[in-house]
Amino acid sequence: MTLKTTTRSLALAALLGATALTLPALAQDPSTITGGFDVGPGGFQGNFNPLAATSGLTWLSVYYEPLVIYNAELTQLEGALASEWSMSEDQREITFTLVEETWHDGEAFTSADVKFTLELAKNAAAGSVFAARLGSITSVDTPDDRTVVVTLSNPDTGLLSTLAQVMILPEHALKDIAPEKLATSTWWATTPIGTGPYKFTQYVTDQYVELAADEDYRNGRPLTDRLINRYFDNSAAAVAALRAGEIEFTYVEPDDAATLADNADYRVIEGASFVVNYVGFNHMVGLWDDVRVRKAFMHAIDRQVIIESLYGGAAEAANCGYVADQLVPADIDQYEYDPEKARALLAEAGWSEINGDKPITWLTYYNTPLAANVMAATQAMLSQVGINVVPRVVDTPTYNGIVYKEGTPDWNEFPLVYAGLQNGPNPAGINVGLNESQLPPNGANIMRVQNRMLSAAFDAALGETDPVVAEARWQDVCRVMNAELPWATMWVANRYGVASNDLVDFVWTPAPAGGPFASHPEKWSKSE
């Protein structure tokens, strides 16, 4: 980042703080916790619809809840709106027992709400990002108000992990809205109701969202009266607000985490992102048809230099969709930095005739200073071998509008992307971005990867119920990814949050998509 850009960011942060009206005062109020809960890659500022949430689940899960949820360590699933669940011997039927709870408007939560939500989430017309991921569900039965039986067409070892991100919605409030109108309904940002510990009170456009404690929450009335989610244009503005005492929590970049690590007023939270960052090749664009071009791309980028110099070593190079030792075969190509080899591969593939030095748009929704520096470094490395990429940064809604556009998108708007996708805790997370069955509008295969060998490897891994054999199946997925390079996989980086030491029992985890995870916001409070 240049000095001029830094100055501009700080000026913007000061302006945002000045225009926040009464919010700085609220940050000093022990009855209110204020944070930048949608700052950074795990946030989705301005999205209120959990069916459309590709991230931002840290915040949405404060007032909505799923059936099951990961614990804060992201090591295992536990109950949320389901107190318990069991799987049939053939793993084609899951029975959920539901908790006793009421919606924020006082109506009873029942199995009918679960059936309504799952059927809605399976409907692509509703704008759901879960439609294809829930494709193995053939029926949802409700023998009584407290029991839900989900029947599958085949074993699906990724389904419970997916259900951990599906927020249950109120049938009585949404049943009269046509599915195709739900995505643009004002209900989400005006009068939404959930079952979580806090209930929605107001949204001040582009400034903040406020929630109030639910007096009747089943796990006890929350200790703090109000939670406020402040909106910021970037992480620098959020950090400035944190230092000024206007908020008590935010995501931060690694360099800010380092400067705050020794400050007694704050607690730095670090953890694996479970997100693989990748450069996506648009497979509808002929530039990338030859695998030698894709391999040249990998060899042209010095990932270790970027990891050490820009991430401060807090990332691990990825040679397929994940980096977990048990899922990555030892014999795959490491794609070491080798610009000479990259040039030779491009020459063999005829790159000068395919494209030469013509500029190639490189689209991303990452708008942080770190991402800008990463893309600038990568751009310079690629230029050294004759690949001319031009970064284009847009906000998340614009990005989604481009890559998920109905009908036939303009492929030239995104011949390349820089993005990230969940690759854990369950490795099935990356299936949605690479399997042929996940092509939009059903899933997040935005690069339109249509590789039958890769799809078959995913299907075999998803259907394997023996955990030991499943690891071998995921290794097969890794081998195909590594050889075929549907993406240029870059790294899995750590992420950072910073919380004021005034916060008591505050839990945040750098989870993919922002979670959700069992953070128990009803227990959050502030020391007086």
Short mmCIF file of C-alpha atoms in Angstrom, two decimals:
data_model
loop_
_atom_site.label_atom_id
_atom_site.label_comp_id
_atom_site.label_asym_id
_atom_site.label_seq_id
_atom_site.Cartn_x
_atom_site.Cartn_y
_atom_site.Cartn_z
CA MET A 1 0.00 0.00 0.00
CA THR A 2 1.34 3.46 -0.86
CA LEU A 3 1.60 6.31 1.66
CA LYS A 4 -1.01 8.22 -0.34
CA THR A 5 -3.44 5.28 -0.12
CA THR A 6 -2.81 4.90 3.61
CA THR A 7 -3.53 8.56 4.20
CA ARG A 8 -6.71 8.33 2.18
CA SER A 9 -7.85 5.24 4.13
CA LEU A 10 -7.23 6.95 7.46
CA ALA A 11 -9.11 10.02 6.30
CA LEU A 12 -12.02 7.80 5.29
CA ALA A 13 -11.91 6.07 8.67
CA ALA A 14 -12.09 9.43 10.41
CA LEU A 15 -15.01 10.46 8.23
CA LEU A 16 -16.90 7.23 8.97
CA GLY A 17 -16.33 7.71 12.66
CA ALA A 18 -17.57 11.28 12.45
CA THR A 19 -20.75 10.35 10.58
CA ALA A 20 -21.70 7.43 12.81
CA LEU A 21 -23.76 9.81 14.97
CA THR A 22 -24.58 8.17 18.30
CA LEU A 23 -22.71 4.92 17.75
CA PRO A 24 -19.37 5.86 19.41
CA ALA A 25 -21.30 6.63 22.58
CA LEU A 26 -23.01 3.25 22.40
CA ALA A 27 -19.62 1.55 22.25
CA GLN A 28 -18.92 2.85 25.76
CA ASP A 29 -22.27 1.60 27.06
CA PRO A 30 -21.98 -1.67 29.06
CA SER A 31 -25.43 -2.69 27.81
CA THR A 32 -24.25 -2.65 24.18
CA ILE A 33 -21.54 -4.51 22.25
CA THR A 34 -20.56 -2.94 18.94
CA GLY A 35 -18.36 -4.63 16.36
CA GLY A 36 -17.39 -4.80 12.72
CA PHE A 37 -18.83 -8.30 12.35
CA ASP A 38 -18.96 -8.14 8.55
CA VAL A 39 -15.46 -6.76 7.97
CA GLY A 40 -13.05 -8.92 5.99
CA PRO A 41 -13.37 -12.05 3.85
CA GLY A 42 -15.72 -13.78 6.30
CA GLY A 43 -18.27 -10.97 6.13
CA PHE A 44 -21.00 -10.10 3.67
CA GLN A 45 -21.94 -6.52 4.39
CA GLY A 46 -25.49 -5.64 3.39
CA ASN A 47 -26.71 -9.21 2.93
CA PHE A 48 -29.61 -10.11 5.21
CA ASN A 49 -30.81 -13.24 3.43
CA PRO A 50 -29.22 -16.41 4.88
CA LEU A 51 -30.28 -18.43 1.82
CA ALA A 52 -28.02 -16.21 -0.29
CA ALA A 53 -25.17 -16.02 2.20
CA THR A 54 -21.83 -17.06 0.75
CA SER A 55 -20.31 -15.50 3.88
CA GLY A 56 -21.34 -13.28 6.78
CA LEU A 57 -22.66 -16.17 8.88
CA THR A 58 -20.89 -14.91 12.01
CA TRP A 59 -23.49 -12.16 12.21
CA LEU A 60 -26.54 -13.91 10.74
CA SER A 61 -26.21 -16.75 13.26
CA VAL A 62 -26.79 -14.31 16.12
CA TYR A 63 -30.47 -14.08 15.24
CA TYR A 64 -31.03 -17.15 13.02
CA GLU A 65 -30.03 -20.71 13.89
CA PRO A 66 -29.34 -23.92 11.92
CA LEU A 67 -30.29 -27.45 12.94
CA VAL A 68 -26.68 -28.34 13.76
CA ILE A 69 -23.62 -26.19 14.19
CA TYR A 70 -19.84 -26.61 14.49
CA ASN A 71 -18.28 -26.04 17.87
CA ALA A 72 -16.04 -22.99 18.23
CA GLU A 73 -12.95 -25.12 17.50
CA LEU A 74 -14.51 -26.33 14.22
CA THR A 75 -13.71 -29.91 15.19
CA GLN A 76 -17.19 -31.43 15.48
CA LEU A 77 -20.87 -30.76 15.01
CA GLU A 78 -23.24 -30.18 17.89
CA GLY A 79 -26.93 -29.49 18.18
CA ALA A 80 -28.53 -26.09 17.64
CA LEU A 81 -32.24 -26.24 16.78
CA ALA A 82 -31.85 -30.02 16.76
CA SER A 83 -31.15 -31.36 20.24
CA GLU A 84 -30.03 -34.68 18.75
CA TRP A 85 -29.93 -36.60 15.49
CA SER A 86 -29.29 -40.13 14.27
CA MET A 87 -28.32 -41.74 10.98
CA SER A 88 -29.82 -44.96 9.61
CA GLU A 89 -27.49 -47.91 9.01
CA ASP A 90 -27.47 -47.33 5.25
CA GLN A 91 -26.86 -43.60 5.87
CA ARG A 92 -29.82 -42.59 3.73
CA GLU A 93 -32.04 -41.31 6.50
CA ILE A 94 -31.33 -38.71 9.19
CA THR A 95 -33.77 -38.21 12.06
CA PHE A 96 -33.63 -34.91 13.95
CA THR A 97 -35.23 -34.25 17.32
CA LEU A 98 -35.99 -30.54 17.71
CA VAL A 99 -35.66 -28.24 20.72
CA GLU A 100 -38.60 -26.37 22.25
CA GLU A 101 -38.34 -22.77 21.02
CA THR A 102 -40.42 -19.84 19.79
CA TRP A 103 -39.82 -17.41 16.97
CA HIS A 104 -39.07 -13.82 17.87
CA ASP A 105 -42.71 -12.92 17.22
CA GLY A 106 -43.91 -15.51 19.76
CA GLU A 107 -45.06 -18.20 17.32
CA ALA A 108 -43.96 -21.77 18.08
CA PHE A 109 -41.00 -23.25 16.21
CA THR A 110 -41.94 -26.67 14.82
CA SER A 111 -40.86 -29.35 12.38
CA ALA A 112 -43.01 -27.63 9.73
CA ASP A 113 -40.51 -24.74 9.73
CA VAL A 114 -37.64 -27.15 9.08
CA LYS A 115 -39.49 -28.83 6.22
CA PHE A 116 -40.39 -25.42 4.75
CA THR A 117 -36.79 -24.18 5.00
CA LEU A 118 -35.14 -27.24 3.49
CA GLU A 119 -37.58 -27.33 0.59
CA LEU A 120 -37.05 -23.60 0.03
CA ALA A 121 -33.26 -23.99 0.25
CA LYS A 122 -33.43 -26.70 -2.42
CA ASN A 123 -35.27 -24.33 -4.76
CA ALA A 124 -32.85 -22.39 -6.97
CA ALA A 125 -35.67 -20.00 -7.85
CA ALA A 126 -35.48 -18.66 -4.29
CA GLY A 127 -31.91 -17.50 -4.90
CA SER A 128 -30.59 -20.20 -2.58
CA VAL A 129 -26.87 -20.98 -2.74
CA PHE A 130 -27.65 -24.39 -1.22
CA ALA A 131 -29.86 -25.80 -3.99
CA ALA A 132 -27.34 -28.22 -5.48
CA ARG A 133 -25.63 -28.98 -2.18
CA LEU A 134 -28.93 -30.30 -0.85
CA GLY A 135 -29.61 -32.29 -4.01
CA SER A 136 -29.28 -35.64 -2.25
CA ILE A 137 -32.39 -34.88 -0.17
CA THR A 138 -35.40 -36.65 -1.67
CA SER A 139 -37.95 -35.97 1.05
CA VAL A 140 -38.45 -34.20 4.38
CA ASP A 141 -41.08 -35.78 6.63
CA THR A 142 -42.53 -34.44 9.88
CA PRO A 143 -44.15 -37.25 11.92
CA ASP A 144 -44.76 -34.75 14.76
CA ASP A 145 -43.90 -31.17 15.75
CA ARG A 146 -40.57 -32.16 17.29
CA THR A 147 -39.32 -34.70 14.72
CA VAL A 148 -37.92 -34.30 11.22
CA VAL A 149 -36.88 -37.22 9.00
CA VAL A 150 -34.66 -36.37 6.03
CA THR A 151 -34.37 -39.08 3.37
CA LEU A 152 -31.44 -39.12 0.92
CA SER A 153 -31.07 -40.65 -2.53
CA ASN A 154 -27.55 -41.75 -1.63
CA PRO A 155 -25.12 -41.37 1.28
CA ASP A 156 -23.81 -37.80 1.41
CA THR A 157 -21.00 -37.25 3.89
CA GLY A 158 -21.02 -33.51 3.26
CA LEU A 159 -24.72 -32.99 4.01
CA LEU A 160 -24.54 -32.35 7.77
CA SER A 161 -21.74 -29.84 7.16
CA THR A 162 -23.99 -28.08 4.63
CA LEU A 163 -26.94 -28.14 7.03
CA ALA A 164 -24.74 -26.37 9.58
CA GLN A 165 -24.96 -23.32 7.29
CA VAL A 166 -28.68 -23.51 6.48
CA MET A 167 -30.49 -21.12 8.81
CA ILE A 168 -34.01 -22.30 9.65
CA LEU A 169 -36.71 -19.83 8.59
CA PRO A 170 -40.28 -19.19 9.80
CA GLU A 171 -42.90 -20.77 7.57
CA HIS A 172 -45.71 -18.58 8.89
CA ALA A 173 -43.84 -15.38 7.97
CA LEU A 174 -42.58 -16.39 4.52
CA LYS A 175 -45.03 -18.92 3.08
CA ASP A 176 -47.05 -16.27 1.23
CA ILE A 177 -44.01 -14.82 -0.56
CA ALA A 178 -43.35 -16.53 -3.89
CA PRO A 179 -39.90 -18.19 -3.91
CA GLU A 180 -38.76 -16.18 -6.93
CA LYS A 181 -39.58 -12.95 -5.05
CA LEU A 182 -37.84 -13.87 -1.81
CA ALA A 183 -34.38 -12.82 -2.95
CA THR A 184 -35.51 -9.20 -3.42
CA SER A 185 -38.00 -9.09 -0.55
CA THR A 186 -37.62 -6.21 1.91
CA TRP A 187 -38.57 -8.60 4.75
CA TRP A 188 -34.95 -9.64 5.34
CA ALA A 189 -33.81 -6.10 6.20
CA THR A 190 -36.98 -4.76 7.84
CA THR A 191 -38.94 -7.34 9.84
CA PRO A 192 -36.97 -10.63 9.91
CA ILE A 193 -37.55 -13.08 12.74
CA GLY A 194 -35.40 -15.95 13.87
CA THR A 195 -34.93 -18.14 16.94
CA GLY A 196 -31.50 -16.92 18.05
CA PRO A 197 -30.54 -15.12 21.27
CA TYR A 198 -30.98 -11.69 19.70
CA LYS A 199 -33.80 -10.29 17.59
CA PHE A 200 -33.66 -7.74 14.80
CA THR A 201 -34.61 -4.15 15.69
CA GLN A 202 -33.31 -1.88 12.93
CA TYR A 203 -31.04 -1.39 9.96
CA VAL A 204 -29.69 2.09 9.22
CA THR A 205 -28.77 1.92 5.55
CA ASP A 206 -25.04 1.44 4.96
CA GLN A 207 -24.25 2.30 8.59
CA TYR A 208 -25.26 -0.41 11.05
CA VAL A 209 -27.64 -3.18 12.10
CA GLU A 210 -28.97 -3.33 15.65
CA LEU A 211 -30.26 -6.39 17.52
CA ALA A 212 -31.93 -6.60 20.93
CA ALA A 213 -31.78 -9.39 23.50
CA ASP A 214 -34.55 -11.98 23.23
CA GLU A 215 -36.06 -12.12 26.71
CA ASP A 216 -37.44 -15.62 26.08
CA TYR A 217 -34.40 -17.32 24.54
CA ARG A 218 -34.30 -21.00 25.57
CA ASN A 219 -30.73 -20.80 26.92
CA GLY A 220 -31.52 -17.77 29.05
CA ARG A 221 -31.84 -14.08 28.45
CA PRO A 222 -28.64 -12.68 26.87
CA LEU A 223 -26.39 -10.80 29.28
CA THR A 224 -26.00 -7.82 26.94
CA ASP A 225 -29.03 -5.78 25.88
CA ARG A 226 -27.95 -4.85 22.37
CA LEU A 227 -25.54 -5.96 19.66
CA ILE A 228 -24.59 -3.58 16.86
CA ASN A 229 -22.87 -4.49 13.61
CA ARG A 230 -21.10 -1.42 12.18
CA TYR A 231 -20.37 -1.22 8.46
CA PHE A 232 -17.00 -0.04 7.11
CA ASP A 233 -15.63 0.44 3.62
CA ASN A 234 -12.46 -1.47 4.48
CA SER A 235 -10.53 -3.07 7.34
CA ALA A 236 -8.35 0.04 7.80
CA ALA A 237 -11.45 2.08 8.67
CA ALA A 238 -12.60 -0.62 11.08
CA VAL A 239 -9.21 -0.73 12.82
CA ALA A 240 -9.28 3.06 13.20
CA ALA A 241 -12.71 2.77 14.83
CA LEU A 242 -11.40 -0.01 17.11
CA ARG A 243 -8.47 2.11 18.24
CA ALA A 244 -10.81 5.05 18.83
CA GLY A 245 -12.98 2.93 21.12
CA GLU A 246 -16.00 3.09 18.81
CA ILE A 247 -16.18 -0.70 18.35
CA GLU A 248 -14.99 -3.65 20.41
CA PHE A 249 -14.27 -6.19 17.71
CA THR A 250 -13.23 -6.47 14.07
CA TYR A 251 -11.42 -8.66 11.56
CA VAL A 252 -7.91 -7.30 10.87
CA GLU A 253 -5.17 -7.82 8.32
CA PRO A 254 -1.97 -9.60 9.45
CA ASP A 255 0.04 -6.37 9.67
CA ASP A 256 -2.58 -4.76 11.93
CA ALA A 257 -2.69 -7.91 14.04
CA ALA A 258 1.06 -7.62 14.56
CA THR A 259 0.82 -4.00 15.72
CA LEU A 260 -1.97 -4.85 18.19
CA ALA A 261 -0.48 -8.08 19.53
CA ASP A 262 1.40 -6.40 22.39
CA ASN A 263 -1.34 -3.91 23.26
CA ALA A 264 -2.82 -4.78 26.65
CA ASP A 265 -6.18 -3.33 25.62
CA TYR A 266 -6.81 -5.98 22.97
CA ARG A 267 -6.82 -9.72 22.36
CA VAL A 268 -5.62 -10.92 18.96
CA ILE A 269 -7.41 -14.06 17.74
CA GLU A 270 -5.57 -16.13 15.11
CA GLY A 271 -6.58 -19.29 13.33
CA ALA A 272 -6.66 -21.23 10.08
CA SER A 273 -9.16 -19.87 7.58
CA PHE A 274 -10.22 -23.27 6.15
CA VAL A 275 -10.42 -21.36 2.88
CA VAL A 276 -8.31 -22.08 -0.17
CA ASN A 277 -7.44 -18.97 -2.17
CA TYR A 278 -7.25 -19.64 -5.87
CA VAL A 279 -6.94 -18.03 -9.25
CA GLY A 280 -9.89 -19.38 -11.17
CA PHE A 281 -9.64 -20.10 -14.89
CA ASN A 282 -12.95 -19.46 -16.66
CA HIS A 283 -13.40 -22.68 -18.61
CA MET A 284 -15.78 -20.99 -21.04
CA VAL A 285 -12.84 -18.89 -22.25
CA GLY A 286 -10.46 -20.54 -24.71
CA LEU A 287 -7.35 -19.00 -23.16
CA TRP A 288 -7.01 -21.81 -20.65
CA ASP A 289 -7.92 -24.88 -22.72
CA ASP A 290 -4.36 -26.20 -22.82
CA VAL A 291 -3.26 -27.58 -19.45
CA ARG A 292 0.29 -26.45 -20.26
CA VAL A 293 -0.90 -22.85 -20.02
CA ARG A 294 -2.47 -23.54 -16.63
CA LYS A 295 0.72 -25.23 -15.43
CA ALA A 296 2.80 -22.31 -16.70
CA PHE A 297 0.60 -20.02 -14.63
CA MET A 298 1.45 -22.00 -11.49
CA HIS A 299 5.18 -22.10 -12.16
CA ALA A 300 5.24 -18.34 -12.86
CA ILE A 301 4.09 -17.36 -9.35
CA ASP A 302 6.54 -17.42 -6.45
CA ARG A 303 4.01 -18.37 -3.81
CA GLN A 304 6.58 -18.77 -1.04
CA VAL A 305 7.86 -15.23 -1.51
CA ILE A 306 4.29 -13.90 -1.33
CA ILE A 307 3.55 -16.02 1.75
CA GLU A 308 6.69 -14.88 3.55
CA SER A 309 6.72 -11.23 2.54
CA LEU A 310 3.00 -10.38 2.47
CA TYR A 311 1.39 -12.93 4.79
CA GLY A 312 4.27 -12.88 7.26
CA GLY A 313 4.58 -16.64 6.88
CA ALA A 314 1.01 -17.18 8.13
CA ALA A 315 -0.15 -19.20 5.12
CA GLU A 316 0.59 -22.56 3.50
CA ALA A 317 0.97 -23.14 -0.23
CA ALA A 318 -1.82 -25.29 -1.68
CA ASN A 319 -1.21 -27.68 -4.57
CA CYS A 320 -4.82 -28.82 -4.70
CA GLY A 321 -7.98 -27.73 -2.93
CA TYR A 322 -6.72 -28.26 0.61
CA VAL A 323 -3.54 -28.60 2.66
CA ALA A 324 -4.51 -31.07 5.43
CA ASP A 325 -1.77 -33.73 5.53
CA GLN A 326 -4.15 -36.72 5.54
CA LEU A 327 -5.88 -35.47 2.36
CA VAL A 328 -2.83 -34.55 0.27
CA PRO A 329 -0.79 -37.31 -1.44
CA ALA A 330 2.97 -36.97 -1.03
CA ASP A 331 3.69 -37.56 -4.72
CA ILE A 332 1.75 -34.67 -6.32
CA ASP A 333 3.42 -31.84 -8.25
CA GLN A 334 4.58 -29.04 -5.94
CA TYR A 335 4.61 -26.47 -8.76
CA GLU A 336 7.80 -24.82 -7.57
CA TYR A 337 8.55 -21.32 -8.79
CA ASP A 338 10.28 -21.75 -12.15
CA PRO A 339 9.77 -18.88 -14.62
CA GLU A 340 11.95 -20.55 -17.26
CA LYS A 341 9.76 -23.65 -17.18
CA ALA A 342 6.68 -21.40 -17.35
CA ARG A 343 8.01 -19.68 -20.49
CA ALA A 344 8.82 -23.03 -22.07
CA LEU A 345 5.33 -24.41 -21.37
CA LEU A 346 3.73 -21.27 -22.82
CA ALA A 347 5.86 -21.56 -25.93
CA GLU A 348 4.91 -25.22 -26.37
CA ALA A 349 1.23 -24.34 -26.03
CA GLY A 350 1.51 -21.50 -28.55
CA TRP A 351 0.64 -18.71 -26.09
CA SER A 352 1.79 -16.01 -28.49
CA GLU A 353 -0.97 -17.10 -30.89
CA ILE A 354 -3.54 -17.85 -28.14
CA ASN A 355 -3.25 -14.43 -26.52
CA GLY A 356 0.28 -13.08 -26.34
CA ASP A 357 0.52 -9.92 -24.28
CA LYS A 358 -3.12 -8.84 -24.63
CA PRO A 359 -4.56 -7.73 -21.26
CA ILE A 360 -6.69 -10.27 -19.36
CA THR A 361 -9.22 -9.02 -16.79
CA TRP A 362 -8.64 -10.49 -13.34
CA LEU A 363 -11.80 -10.07 -11.25
CA THR A 364 -11.99 -10.18 -7.46
CA TYR A 365 -14.19 -9.18 -4.53
CA TYR A 366 -11.21 -8.99 -2.17
CA ASN A 367 -10.80 -5.30 -1.44
CA THR A 368 -8.25 -5.32 1.37
CA PRO A 369 -4.76 -3.76 1.20
CA LEU A 370 -3.26 -7.25 1.59
CA ALA A 371 -5.23 -8.58 -1.37
CA ALA A 372 -4.20 -5.57 -3.46
CA ASN A 373 -0.56 -6.22 -2.68
CA VAL A 374 -0.91 -9.95 -3.38
CA MET A 375 -2.52 -9.28 -6.74
CA ALA A 376 0.08 -6.65 -7.65
CA ALA A 377 2.92 -9.06 -6.84
CA THR A 378 1.26 -11.85 -8.82
CA GLN A 379 0.61 -9.51 -11.75
CA ALA A 380 4.30 -8.58 -11.85
CA MET A 381 5.42 -12.23 -11.73
CA LEU A 382 3.05 -13.25 -14.52
CA SER A 383 4.19 -10.36 -16.68
CA GLN A 384 7.74 -11.72 -16.50
CA VAL A 385 6.64 -14.82 -18.43
CA GLY A 386 4.35 -13.00 -20.86
CA ILE A 387 0.91 -13.22 -19.19
CA ASN A 388 -0.64 -9.77 -18.86
CA VAL A 389 -3.36 -9.71 -16.20
CA VAL A 390 -5.22 -6.56 -15.12
CA PRO A 391 -6.87 -6.69 -11.68
CA ARG A 392 -10.43 -5.43 -11.32
CA VAL A 393 -11.81 -5.07 -7.80
CA VAL A 394 -15.58 -4.91 -7.21
CA ASP A 395 -17.82 -5.33 -4.17
CA THR A 396 -19.30 -8.75 -3.37
CA PRO A 397 -22.81 -8.09 -4.77
CA THR A 398 -21.31 -6.85 -8.06
CA TYR A 399 -18.99 -9.85 -8.23
CA ASN A 400 -21.84 -12.28 -7.59
CA GLY A 401 -23.96 -10.50 -10.19
CA ILE A 402 -21.24 -11.01 -12.79
CA VAL A 403 -20.29 -14.62 -12.11
CA TYR A 404 -23.77 -15.94 -11.29
CA LYS A 405 -25.62 -13.99 -13.98
CA GLU A 406 -28.67 -15.85 -15.26
CA GLY A 407 -28.67 -16.98 -18.86
CA THR A 408 -25.35 -16.51 -20.61
CA PRO A 409 -22.91 -14.26 -18.74
CA ASP A 410 -20.33 -12.16 -20.53
CA TRP A 411 -17.39 -14.53 -20.11
CA ASN A 412 -14.96 -11.75 -21.00
CA GLU A 413 -15.91 -9.97 -17.77
CA PHE A 414 -14.21 -12.68 -15.73
CA PRO A 415 -11.71 -14.77 -17.70
CA LEU A 416 -9.83 -14.96 -14.39
CA VAL A 417 -10.93 -14.50 -10.79
CA TYR A 418 -9.13 -14.28 -7.47
CA ALA A 419 -11.38 -15.88 -4.89
CA GLY A 420 -11.60 -18.27 -1.98
CA LEU A 421 -13.73 -21.29 -1.15
CA GLN A 422 -14.33 -23.29 2.00
CA ASN A 423 -12.18 -26.41 2.18
CA GLY A 424 -12.93 -27.47 5.74
CA PRO A 425 -13.63 -28.52 8.40
CA ASN A 426 -15.25 -31.04 6.03
CA PRO A 427 -13.31 -31.21 2.72
CA ALA A 428 -16.62 -31.59 0.89
CA GLY A 429 -16.84 -27.79 0.99
CA ILE A 430 -14.91 -27.39 -2.25
CA ASN A 431 -17.22 -29.75 -4.15
CA VAL A 432 -19.65 -26.88 -4.69
CA GLY A 433 -17.07 -24.94 -6.69
CA LEU A 434 -15.75 -27.72 -8.93
CA ASN A 435 -18.29 -30.50 -9.51
CA GLU A 436 -20.24 -30.43 -12.78
CA SER A 437 -23.43 -30.85 -10.73
CA GLN A 438 -22.72 -27.49 -9.10
CA LEU A 439 -22.83 -25.32 -12.20
CA PRO A 440 -24.85 -22.10 -11.64
CA PRO A 441 -27.63 -21.53 -10.83
CA ASN A 442 -27.48 -24.72 -8.73
CA GLY A 443 -24.09 -24.22 -7.15
CA ALA A 444 -20.90 -22.16 -6.95
CA ASN A 445 -18.98 -23.70 -9.87
CA ILE A 446 -18.58 -20.17 -11.20
CA MET A 447 -15.57 -21.08 -13.36
CA ARG A 448 -17.78 -23.58 -15.20
CA VAL A 449 -15.38 -26.47 -14.60
CA GLN A 450 -16.66 -29.51 -16.51
CA ASN A 451 -14.16 -32.27 -15.85
CA ARG A 452 -15.80 -35.69 -15.63
CA MET A 453 -12.81 -37.31 -13.95
CA LEU A 454 -12.85 -34.65 -11.23
CA SER A 455 -16.63 -34.83 -10.75
CA ALA A 456 -16.42 -38.63 -10.45
CA ALA A 457 -13.68 -38.30 -7.82
CA PHE A 458 -15.85 -35.87 -5.82
CA ASP A 459 -18.90 -38.12 -6.08
CA ALA A 460 -16.90 -41.11 -4.84
CA ALA A 461 -15.52 -39.15 -1.88
CA LEU A 462 -18.92 -37.73 -0.94
CA GLY A 463 -20.52 -41.15 -1.03
CA GLU A 464 -17.85 -42.96 1.01
CA THR A 465 -19.09 -43.67 4.54
CA ASP A 466 -15.97 -45.38 5.88
CA PRO A 467 -13.78 -42.57 7.33
CA VAL A 468 -10.50 -44.38 6.54
CA VAL A 469 -11.47 -45.09 2.95
CA ALA A 470 -12.88 -41.56 2.62
CA GLU A 471 -9.44 -40.06 3.22
CA ALA A 472 -8.11 -42.06 0.26
CA ARG A 473 -11.02 -40.83 -1.85
CA TRP A 474 -10.23 -37.21 -0.97
CA GLN A 475 -6.61 -37.88 -1.90
CA ASP A 476 -7.91 -38.97 -5.30
CA VAL A 477 -9.71 -35.62 -5.61
CA CYS A 478 -6.46 -33.86 -4.76
CA ARG A 479 -4.52 -35.84 -7.39
CA VAL A 480 -7.00 -34.93 -10.13
CA MET A 481 -7.03 -31.26 -9.11
CA ASN A 482 -3.25 -31.19 -9.05
CA ALA A 483 -2.89 -32.77 -12.50
CA GLU A 484 -5.78 -31.07 -14.28
CA LEU A 485 -5.54 -27.63 -12.58
CA PRO A 486 -9.15 -26.48 -12.91
CA TRP A 487 -7.95 -23.67 -10.64
CA ALA A 488 -4.49 -22.32 -9.91
CA THR A 489 -4.55 -23.05 -6.18
CA MET A 490 -2.50 -20.54 -4.21
CA TRP A 491 -2.58 -20.98 -0.42
CA VAL A 492 -4.58 -21.42 2.74
CA ALA A 493 -3.94 -18.42 4.98
CA ASN A 494 -4.55 -17.69 8.63
CA ARG A 495 -7.03 -14.98 9.55
CA TYR A 496 -7.14 -12.58 12.45
CA GLY A 497 -9.67 -10.87 14.66
CA VAL A 498 -9.04 -8.36 17.42
CA ALA A 499 -11.35 -8.00 20.42
CA SER A 500 -11.25 -5.46 23.21
CA ASN A 501 -10.22 -6.90 26.57
CA ASP A 502 -13.38 -5.30 27.93
CA LEU A 503 -15.33 -8.14 26.32
CA VAL A 504 -16.12 -11.11 28.56
CA ASP A 505 -16.78 -14.62 27.19
CA PHE A 506 -16.61 -13.29 23.63
CA VAL A 507 -15.98 -16.04 21.07
CA TRP A 508 -14.88 -15.56 17.47
CA THR A 509 -13.31 -18.09 15.12
CA PRO A 510 -11.85 -17.33 11.66
CA ALA A 511 -14.27 -19.79 10.08
CA PRO A 512 -14.98 -20.20 6.37
CA ALA A 513 -17.95 -18.05 5.29
CA GLY A 514 -17.81 -16.58 8.78
CA GLY A 515 -19.17 -19.81 10.22
CA PRO A 516 -21.50 -20.37 11.73
CA PHE A 517 -20.05 -21.83 14.90
CA ALA A 518 -21.20 -22.06 18.50
CA SER A 519 -20.16 -18.61 19.73
CA HIS A 520 -22.95 -18.35 22.35
CA PRO A 521 -23.54 -14.61 22.01
CA GLU A 522 -26.07 -14.84 24.85
CA LYS A 523 -23.03 -15.12 27.16
CA TRP A 524 -21.16 -12.12 25.77
CA SER A 525 -20.80 -9.16 28.11
CA LYS A 526 -18.53 -6.23 28.95
CA SER A 527 -16.58 -5.52 32.09
CA GLU A 528 -17.67 -2.31 33.75
#
